[in-house]
Amino acid sequence: MQEASSRLKLDGFDTENGTLSAGIPEQCELELYGKPLQLVLSHGARRAIARLEHPLLVEMELYFSCLIRKRVLFRDPAEPMPDPALPGIEAFPGLRIRLRAVVTETCAIDGLEGAPPVKSMPVARPAAMVPRWLRLQYGQHGWQGEFGY
């Protein structure tokens, strides 16, 4: 798999209260596998990132099985990382982002209890799967995110 590269353009700094979140932009453009990715962070997300003790890994997952599903996962740094060799980019200190394509071994929409086991799918051209945007929010329900094409 190609190595992910990173480029950052900052826009819309939050200077409210002069806190550490002043250095975390509301929007920025990153480069993942040579393609632009627009990152949008809510005020709550910027404040939460500024308070993190460990960097947050945000994983945009494309799930291939009977259907295709996309979701955003927020990985706990204390937990074992699936496919740790998969490259990612550092958006800025405290936030890493990566794209992971996974596949299930069987197609059983209603036949499994819990989450089906998945494995990383080799991708010949990962740039073709990079979304145009990623939005992250943090609030009373914790971390939430979405991405789109």
PDB file of C-alpha atoms in Angstrom:
ATOM      1  CA  MET A   1       0.000   0.000   0.000  1.00  0.00           C
ATOM      2  CA  GLN A   2       1.192   3.530  -0.731  1.00  0.00           C
ATOM      3  CA  GLU A   3       2.559   5.692   2.022  1.00  0.00           C
ATOM      4  CA  ALA A   4       0.164   8.425   3.094  1.00  0.00           C
ATOM      5  CA  SER A   5       1.469  11.938   2.730  1.00  0.00           C
ATOM      6  CA  SER A   6       0.333  15.003   4.608  1.00  0.00           C
ATOM      7  CA  ARG A   7      -0.183  18.655   3.678  1.00  0.00           C
ATOM      8  CA  LEU A   8      -2.074  21.119   5.830  1.00  0.00           C
ATOM      9  CA  LYS A   9      -3.781  24.425   4.963  1.00  0.00           C
ATOM     10  CA  LEU A  10      -5.274  26.157   7.985  1.00  0.00           C
ATOM     11  CA  ASP A  11      -8.469  28.194   7.908  1.00  0.00           C
ATOM     12  CA  GLY A  12     -10.749  29.730  10.546  1.00  0.00           C
ATOM     13  CA  PHE A  13      -8.713  29.552  13.762  1.00  0.00           C
ATOM     14  CA  ASP A  14     -10.699  29.565  17.008  1.00  0.00           C
ATOM     15  CA  THR A  15      -9.127  32.228  19.197  1.00  0.00           C
ATOM     16  CA  GLU A  16     -11.895  32.156  21.804  1.00  0.00           C
ATOM     17  CA  ASN A  17     -10.514  32.453  25.349  1.00  0.00           C
ATOM     18  CA  GLY A  18      -6.919  32.158  24.104  1.00  0.00           C
ATOM     19  CA  THR A  19      -6.869  28.468  24.998  1.00  0.00           C
ATOM     20  CA  LEU A  20      -4.835  25.695  23.434  1.00  0.00           C
ATOM     21  CA  SER A  21      -7.731  25.114  21.016  1.00  0.00           C
ATOM     22  CA  ALA A  22      -6.719  28.421  19.394  1.00  0.00           C
ATOM     23  CA  GLY A  23      -4.129  26.408  17.448  1.00  0.00           C
ATOM     24  CA  ILE A  24      -6.675  23.896  16.164  1.00  0.00           C
ATOM     25  CA  PRO A  25      -8.452  25.070  13.004  1.00  0.00           C
ATOM     26  CA  GLU A  26     -12.166  24.797  12.335  1.00  0.00           C
ATOM     27  CA  GLN A  27     -11.370  23.686   8.776  1.00  0.00           C
ATOM     28  CA  CYS A  28      -8.241  22.531   7.041  1.00  0.00           C
ATOM     29  CA  GLU A  29      -7.302  20.771   3.852  1.00  0.00           C
ATOM     30  CA  LEU A  30      -5.168  17.662   4.208  1.00  0.00           C
ATOM     31  CA  GLU A  31      -3.650  15.449   1.572  1.00  0.00           C
ATOM     32  CA  LEU A  32      -4.144  11.696   1.840  1.00  0.00           C
ATOM     33  CA  TYR A  33      -2.583   9.476  -0.833  1.00  0.00           C
ATOM     34  CA  GLY A  34      -2.112  12.547  -3.021  1.00  0.00           C
ATOM     35  CA  LYS A  35      -5.793  13.598  -2.901  1.00  0.00           C
ATOM     36  CA  PRO A  36      -7.276  16.548  -0.989  1.00  0.00           C
ATOM     37  CA  LEU A  37      -9.377  15.830   2.098  1.00  0.00           C
ATOM     38  CA  GLN A  38     -11.341  18.695   3.672  1.00  0.00           C
ATOM     39  CA  LEU A  39     -11.432  18.303   7.479  1.00  0.00           C
ATOM     40  CA  VAL A  40     -14.144  20.167   9.419  1.00  0.00           C
ATOM     41  CA  LEU A  41     -14.111  20.192  13.232  1.00  0.00           C
ATOM     42  CA  SER A  42     -16.928  21.377  15.482  1.00  0.00           C
ATOM     43  CA  HIS A  43     -16.124  23.714  18.371  1.00  0.00           C
ATOM     44  CA  GLY A  44     -16.593  20.783  20.770  1.00  0.00           C
ATOM     45  CA  ALA A  45     -14.193  18.625  18.739  1.00  0.00           C
ATOM     46  CA  ARG A  46     -11.505  21.321  18.767  1.00  0.00           C
ATOM     47  CA  ARG A  47     -11.846  21.747  22.528  1.00  0.00           C
ATOM     48  CA  ALA A  48     -11.767  17.960  23.122  1.00  0.00           C
ATOM     49  CA  ILE A  49      -8.667  17.488  20.941  1.00  0.00           C
ATOM     50  CA  ALA A  50      -6.886  20.264  22.838  1.00  0.00           C
ATOM     51  CA  ARG A  51      -7.541  18.418  26.127  1.00  0.00           C
ATOM     52  CA  LEU A  52      -6.499  14.927  24.981  1.00  0.00           C
ATOM     53  CA  GLU A  53      -3.652  13.247  26.833  1.00  0.00           C
ATOM     54  CA  HIS A  54      -2.932  10.926  23.883  1.00  0.00           C
ATOM     55  CA  PRO A  55      -3.389  11.536  20.154  1.00  0.00           C
ATOM     56  CA  LEU A  56      -6.774  10.536  18.778  1.00  0.00           C
ATOM     57  CA  LEU A  57      -6.760   8.170  15.798  1.00  0.00           C
ATOM     58  CA  VAL A  58      -9.745   8.685  13.526  1.00  0.00           C
ATOM     59  CA  GLU A  59     -10.280   5.862  11.075  1.00  0.00           C
ATOM     60  CA  MET A  60     -12.495   6.271   8.024  1.00  0.00           C
ATOM     61  CA  GLU A  61     -13.598   2.719   7.355  1.00  0.00           C
ATOM     62  CA  LEU A  62     -14.966   1.401   4.070  1.00  0.00           C
ATOM     63  CA  TYR A  63     -16.606  -1.937   4.794  1.00  0.00           C
ATOM     64  CA  PHE A  64     -17.157  -4.344   1.915  1.00  0.00           C
ATOM     65  CA  SER A  65     -19.440  -7.346   2.323  1.00  0.00           C
ATOM     66  CA  CYS A  66     -22.909  -7.984   0.876  1.00  0.00           C
ATOM     67  CA  LEU A  67     -23.316  -4.229   1.075  1.00  0.00           C
ATOM     68  CA  ILE A  68     -20.881  -1.338   1.287  1.00  0.00           C
ATOM     69  CA  ARG A  69     -20.856   0.658   4.502  1.00  0.00           C
ATOM     70  CA  LYS A  70     -18.813   3.655   5.532  1.00  0.00           C
ATOM     71  CA  ARG A  71     -18.244   4.742   9.105  1.00  0.00           C
ATOM     72  CA  VAL A  72     -15.872   6.758  11.229  1.00  0.00           C
ATOM     73  CA  LEU A  73     -14.165   5.006  14.138  1.00  0.00           C
ATOM     74  CA  PHE A  74     -12.422   6.723  17.037  1.00  0.00           C
ATOM     75  CA  ARG A  75      -9.646   4.412  18.212  1.00  0.00           C
ATOM     76  CA  ASP A  76      -8.577   4.252  21.845  1.00  0.00           C
ATOM     77  CA  PRO A  77      -4.766   4.465  21.939  1.00  0.00           C
ATOM     78  CA  ALA A  78      -4.732   1.973  24.843  1.00  0.00           C
ATOM     79  CA  GLU A  79      -6.409  -0.732  22.721  1.00  0.00           C
ATOM     80  CA  PRO A  80      -4.541  -2.945  20.213  1.00  0.00           C
ATOM     81  CA  MET A  81      -4.577  -1.291  16.802  1.00  0.00           C
ATOM     82  CA  PRO A  82      -5.917  -3.337  13.888  1.00  0.00           C
ATOM     83  CA  ASP A  83      -3.470  -3.277  11.005  1.00  0.00           C
ATOM     84  CA  PRO A  84      -0.927  -0.979  12.722  1.00  0.00           C
ATOM     85  CA  ALA A  85       1.246  -0.836   9.587  1.00  0.00           C
ATOM     86  CA  LEU A  86      -1.519   0.939   7.659  1.00  0.00           C
ATOM     87  CA  PRO A  87      -0.301   4.487   7.030  1.00  0.00           C
ATOM     88  CA  GLY A  88      -2.100   7.543   8.239  1.00  0.00           C
ATOM     89  CA  ILE A  89      -1.470  11.257   8.443  1.00  0.00           C
ATOM     90  CA  GLU A  90      -1.079  13.635  11.339  1.00  0.00           C
ATOM     91  CA  ALA A  91      -3.583  16.439  10.748  1.00  0.00           C
ATOM     92  CA  PHE A  92      -1.956  18.363  13.604  1.00  0.00           C
ATOM     93  CA  PRO A  93      -0.642  17.383  17.057  1.00  0.00           C
ATOM     94  CA  GLY A  94      -3.308  15.339  18.794  1.00  0.00           C
ATOM     95  CA  LEU A  95      -5.144  14.109  15.685  1.00  0.00           C
ATOM     96  CA  ARG A  96      -4.201  11.323  13.273  1.00  0.00           C
ATOM     97  CA  ILE A  97      -6.391  10.207  10.379  1.00  0.00           C
ATOM     98  CA  ARG A  98      -6.302   7.085   8.242  1.00  0.00           C
ATOM     99  CA  LEU A  99      -8.450   5.310   5.674  1.00  0.00           C
ATOM    100  CA  ARG A 100      -8.991   1.567   6.019  1.00  0.00           C
ATOM    101  CA  ALA A 101     -10.843  -0.747   3.656  1.00  0.00           C
ATOM    102  CA  VAL A 102     -12.079  -3.946   5.296  1.00  0.00           C
ATOM    103  CA  VAL A 103     -13.922  -7.023   4.138  1.00  0.00           C
ATOM    104  CA  THR A 104     -15.797  -9.788   5.949  1.00  0.00           C
ATOM    105  CA  GLU A 105     -15.154 -13.431   5.262  1.00  0.00           C
ATOM    106  CA  THR A 106     -18.871 -14.200   4.897  1.00  0.00           C
ATOM    107  CA  CYS A 107     -22.009 -12.324   3.944  1.00  0.00           C
ATOM    108  CA  ALA A 108     -24.501 -12.742   6.779  1.00  0.00           C
ATOM    109  CA  ILE A 109     -26.599  -9.614   7.264  1.00  0.00           C
ATOM    110  CA  ASP A 110     -28.792 -11.032  10.034  1.00  0.00           C
ATOM    111  CA  GLY A 111     -26.986 -14.242  10.952  1.00  0.00           C
ATOM    112  CA  LEU A 112     -24.304 -12.880  13.271  1.00  0.00           C
ATOM    113  CA  GLU A 113     -24.493 -11.665  16.839  1.00  0.00           C
ATOM    114  CA  GLY A 114     -22.426  -8.524  17.341  1.00  0.00           C
ATOM    115  CA  ALA A 115     -19.887  -7.242  14.866  1.00  0.00           C
ATOM    116  CA  PRO A 116     -18.649  -9.693  12.214  1.00  0.00           C
ATOM    117  CA  PRO A 117     -14.906 -10.326  12.068  1.00  0.00           C
ATOM    118  CA  VAL A 118     -13.201  -8.174   9.468  1.00  0.00           C
ATOM    119  CA  LYS A 119      -9.765  -8.039   7.920  1.00  0.00           C
ATOM    120  CA  SER A 120      -7.991  -5.268   6.068  1.00  0.00           C
ATOM    121  CA  MET A 121      -8.440  -5.437   2.334  1.00  0.00           C
ATOM    122  CA  PRO A 122      -5.411  -4.822   0.120  1.00  0.00           C
ATOM    123  CA  VAL A 123      -6.038  -1.792  -2.072  1.00  0.00           C
ATOM    124  CA  ALA A 124      -3.996  -1.277  -5.239  1.00  0.00           C
ATOM    125  CA  ARG A 125      -5.055   2.382  -5.678  1.00  0.00           C
ATOM    126  CA  PRO A 126      -5.955   3.831  -2.256  1.00  0.00           C
ATOM    127  CA  ALA A 127      -6.203   7.359  -3.709  1.00  0.00           C
ATOM    128  CA  ALA A 128      -9.357   6.245  -5.537  1.00  0.00           C
ATOM    129  CA  MET A 129     -11.051   5.645  -2.163  1.00  0.00           C
ATOM    130  CA  VAL A 130     -10.121   8.918  -0.449  1.00  0.00           C
ATOM    131  CA  PRO A 131     -13.263  10.893   0.398  1.00  0.00           C
ATOM    132  CA  ARG A 132     -13.617  14.623  -0.308  1.00  0.00           C
ATOM    133  CA  TRP A 133     -14.514  15.580   3.267  1.00  0.00           C
ATOM    134  CA  LEU A 134     -14.464  14.410   6.884  1.00  0.00           C
ATOM    135  CA  ARG A 135     -16.523  16.077   9.651  1.00  0.00           C
ATOM    136  CA  LEU A 136     -15.833  15.432  13.324  1.00  0.00           C
ATOM    137  CA  GLN A 137     -17.983  16.482  16.281  1.00  0.00           C
ATOM    138  CA  TYR A 138     -17.722  16.027  20.010  1.00  0.00           C
ATOM    139  CA  GLY A 139     -20.608  16.624  22.390  1.00  0.00           C
ATOM    140  CA  GLN A 140     -22.802  15.009  25.013  1.00  0.00           C
ATOM    141  CA  HIS A 141     -22.897  11.740  23.017  1.00  0.00           C
ATOM    142  CA  GLY A 142     -19.110  11.585  22.637  1.00  0.00           C
ATOM    143  CA  TRP A 143     -17.264  11.491  19.326  1.00  0.00           C
ATOM    144  CA  GLN A 144     -19.213  11.393  16.080  1.00  0.00           C
ATOM    145  CA  GLY A 145     -18.031  11.655  12.512  1.00  0.00           C
ATOM    146  CA  GLU A 146     -19.004  11.273   8.907  1.00  0.00           C
ATOM    147  CA  PHE A 147     -17.247  11.412   5.557  1.00  0.00           C
ATOM    148  CA  GLY A 148     -18.408  11.684   1.990  1.00  0.00           C
ATOM    149  CA  TYR A 149     -17.538  11.781  -1.679  1.00  0.00           C
TER     150      TYR A 149
END
